[in-house]
N, CA and C of each residue as an Amber inpcrd file, in Angstrom:
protein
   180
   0.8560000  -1.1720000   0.0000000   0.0000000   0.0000000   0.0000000
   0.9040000   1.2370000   0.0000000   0.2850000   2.2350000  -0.7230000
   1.5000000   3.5880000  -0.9770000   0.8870000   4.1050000   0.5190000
   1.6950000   4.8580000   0.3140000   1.8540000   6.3100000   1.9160000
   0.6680000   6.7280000   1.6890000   0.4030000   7.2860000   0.7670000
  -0.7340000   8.5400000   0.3160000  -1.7980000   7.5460000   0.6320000
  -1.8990000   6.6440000  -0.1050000  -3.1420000   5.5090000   0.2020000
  -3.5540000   5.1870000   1.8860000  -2.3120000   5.1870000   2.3410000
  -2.5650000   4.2790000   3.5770000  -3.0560000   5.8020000   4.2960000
  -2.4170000   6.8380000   4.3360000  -3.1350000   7.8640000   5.0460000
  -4.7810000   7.8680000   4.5320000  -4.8700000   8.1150000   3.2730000
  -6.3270000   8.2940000   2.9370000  -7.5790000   7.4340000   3.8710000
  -6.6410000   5.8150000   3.7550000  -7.8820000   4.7620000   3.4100000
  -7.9750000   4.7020000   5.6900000  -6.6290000   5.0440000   6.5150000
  -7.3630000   5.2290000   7.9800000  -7.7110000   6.4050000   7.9130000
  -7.7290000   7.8800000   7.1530000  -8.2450000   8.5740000   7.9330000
 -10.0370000   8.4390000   7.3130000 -10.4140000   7.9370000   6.1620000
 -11.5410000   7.7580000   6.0310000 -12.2470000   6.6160000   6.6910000
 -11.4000000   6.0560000   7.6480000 -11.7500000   5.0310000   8.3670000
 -12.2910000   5.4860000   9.9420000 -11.1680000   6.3840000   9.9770000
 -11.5920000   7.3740000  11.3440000 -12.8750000   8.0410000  11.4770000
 -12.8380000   8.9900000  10.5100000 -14.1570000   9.9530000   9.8030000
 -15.0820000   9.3840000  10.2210000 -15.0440000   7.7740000   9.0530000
 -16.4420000   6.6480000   9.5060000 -17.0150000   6.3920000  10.8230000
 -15.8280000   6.1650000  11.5150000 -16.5000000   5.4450000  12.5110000
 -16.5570000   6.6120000  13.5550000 -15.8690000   7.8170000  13.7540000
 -16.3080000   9.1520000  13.7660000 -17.9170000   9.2970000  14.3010000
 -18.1590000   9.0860000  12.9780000 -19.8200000   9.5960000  12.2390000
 -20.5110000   8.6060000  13.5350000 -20.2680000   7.2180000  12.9850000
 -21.0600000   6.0080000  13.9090000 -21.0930000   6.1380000  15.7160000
 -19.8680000   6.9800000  15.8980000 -19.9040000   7.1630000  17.0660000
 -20.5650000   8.0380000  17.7640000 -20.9640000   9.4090000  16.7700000
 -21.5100000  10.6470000  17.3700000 -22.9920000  10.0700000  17.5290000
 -23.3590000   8.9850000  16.9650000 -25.1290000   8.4590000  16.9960000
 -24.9110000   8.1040000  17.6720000 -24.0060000   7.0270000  18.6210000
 -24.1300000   5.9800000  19.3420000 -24.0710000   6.7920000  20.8390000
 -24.6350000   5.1820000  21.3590000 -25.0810000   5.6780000  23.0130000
 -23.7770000   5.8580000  24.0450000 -23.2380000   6.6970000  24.3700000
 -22.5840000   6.5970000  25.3090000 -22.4870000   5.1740000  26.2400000
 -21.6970000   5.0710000  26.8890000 -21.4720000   3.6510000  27.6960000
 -21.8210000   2.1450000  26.8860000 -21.9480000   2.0870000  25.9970000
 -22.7270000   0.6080000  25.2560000 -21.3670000   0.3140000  24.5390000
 -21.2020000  -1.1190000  24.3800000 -20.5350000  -1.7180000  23.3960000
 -20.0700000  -0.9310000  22.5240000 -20.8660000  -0.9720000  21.6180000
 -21.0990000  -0.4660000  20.1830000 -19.7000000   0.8390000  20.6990000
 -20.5600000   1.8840000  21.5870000 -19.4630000   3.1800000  21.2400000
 -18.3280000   2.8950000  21.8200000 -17.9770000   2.0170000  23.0320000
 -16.3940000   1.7390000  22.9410000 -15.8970000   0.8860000  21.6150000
 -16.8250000   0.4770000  21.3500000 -15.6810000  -0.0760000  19.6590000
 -15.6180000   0.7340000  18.7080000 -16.3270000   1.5090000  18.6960000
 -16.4640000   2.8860000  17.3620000 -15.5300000   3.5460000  17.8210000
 -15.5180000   3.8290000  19.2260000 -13.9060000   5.2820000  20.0270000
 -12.8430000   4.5700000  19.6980000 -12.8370000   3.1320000  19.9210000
 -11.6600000   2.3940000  19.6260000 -10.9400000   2.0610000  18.2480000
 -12.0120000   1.6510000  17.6850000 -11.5370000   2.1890000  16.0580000
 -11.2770000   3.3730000  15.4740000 -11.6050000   4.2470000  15.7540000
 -11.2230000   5.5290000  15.4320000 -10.2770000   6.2450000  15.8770000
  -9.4410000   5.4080000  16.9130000  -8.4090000   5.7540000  17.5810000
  -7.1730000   4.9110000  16.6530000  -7.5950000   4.0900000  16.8070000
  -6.8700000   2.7940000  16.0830000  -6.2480000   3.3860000  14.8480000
  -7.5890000   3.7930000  14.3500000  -7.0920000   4.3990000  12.4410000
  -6.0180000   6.1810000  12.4620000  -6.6890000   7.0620000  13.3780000
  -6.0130000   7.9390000  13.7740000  -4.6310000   7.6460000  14.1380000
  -4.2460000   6.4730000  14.6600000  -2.9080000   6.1650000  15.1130000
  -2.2140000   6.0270000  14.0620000  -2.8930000   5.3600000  12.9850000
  -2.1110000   4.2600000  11.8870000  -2.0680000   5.4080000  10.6320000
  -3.2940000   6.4500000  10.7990000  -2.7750000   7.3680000   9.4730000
  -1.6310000   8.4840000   9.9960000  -1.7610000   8.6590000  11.4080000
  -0.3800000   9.5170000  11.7050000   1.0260000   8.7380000  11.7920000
   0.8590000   7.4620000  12.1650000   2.0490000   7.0410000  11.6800000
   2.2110000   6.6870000  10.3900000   1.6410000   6.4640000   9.3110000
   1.5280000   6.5480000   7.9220000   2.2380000   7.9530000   7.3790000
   1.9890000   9.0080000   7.6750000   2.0870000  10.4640000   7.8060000
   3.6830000  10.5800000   8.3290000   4.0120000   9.5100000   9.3730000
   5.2530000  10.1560000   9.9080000   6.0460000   8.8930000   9.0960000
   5.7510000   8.1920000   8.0500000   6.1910000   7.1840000   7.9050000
   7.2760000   5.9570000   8.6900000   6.2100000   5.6890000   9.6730000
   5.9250000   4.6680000  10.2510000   5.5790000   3.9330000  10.4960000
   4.7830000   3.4560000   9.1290000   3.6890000   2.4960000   8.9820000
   4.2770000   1.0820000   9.5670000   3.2860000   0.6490000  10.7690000
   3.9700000  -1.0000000  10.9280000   4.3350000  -1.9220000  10.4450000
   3.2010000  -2.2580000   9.4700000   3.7570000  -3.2430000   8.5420000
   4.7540000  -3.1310000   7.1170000   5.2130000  -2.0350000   7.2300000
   6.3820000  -1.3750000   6.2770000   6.2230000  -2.0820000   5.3550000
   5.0670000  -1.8140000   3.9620000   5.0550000  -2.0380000   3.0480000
   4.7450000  -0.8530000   2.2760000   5.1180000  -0.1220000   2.8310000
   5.0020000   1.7670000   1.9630000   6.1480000   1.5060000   0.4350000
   5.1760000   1.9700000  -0.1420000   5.9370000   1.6670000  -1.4260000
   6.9080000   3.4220000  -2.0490000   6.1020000   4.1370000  -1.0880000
   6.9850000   5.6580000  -1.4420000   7.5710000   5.9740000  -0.3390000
């Protein structure tokens, strides 16, 4: 996956689950896995960004 890609494809991952989270109920399942994914992807497009991607298959 290129740099540019991998930033794009977590931060539209973040955004998503973003969105899913602002509906969801406080304290329930659901919104600790939506905060958690969206943390998750936020992590992975700033280290994408600082090129640091973990699985170092950045092709630029």
């Amino acid at each position: 996956m290129k740099r540019a890609d991998a930033i794009a494809f977590h931060t539209e991952e973040a955004v998503s689950a973003e969105r899913v989270l602002a509906e969801s109920t406080p304290g329930t399942a659901g919104y600790h896995h939506q905060a958690e994914y969206a943390q998750e992807h936020r992590v992975l497009a700033e280290a994408a960004r600082l090129h640091d991607y973990p699985d170092a298959e950045l092709e630029d």
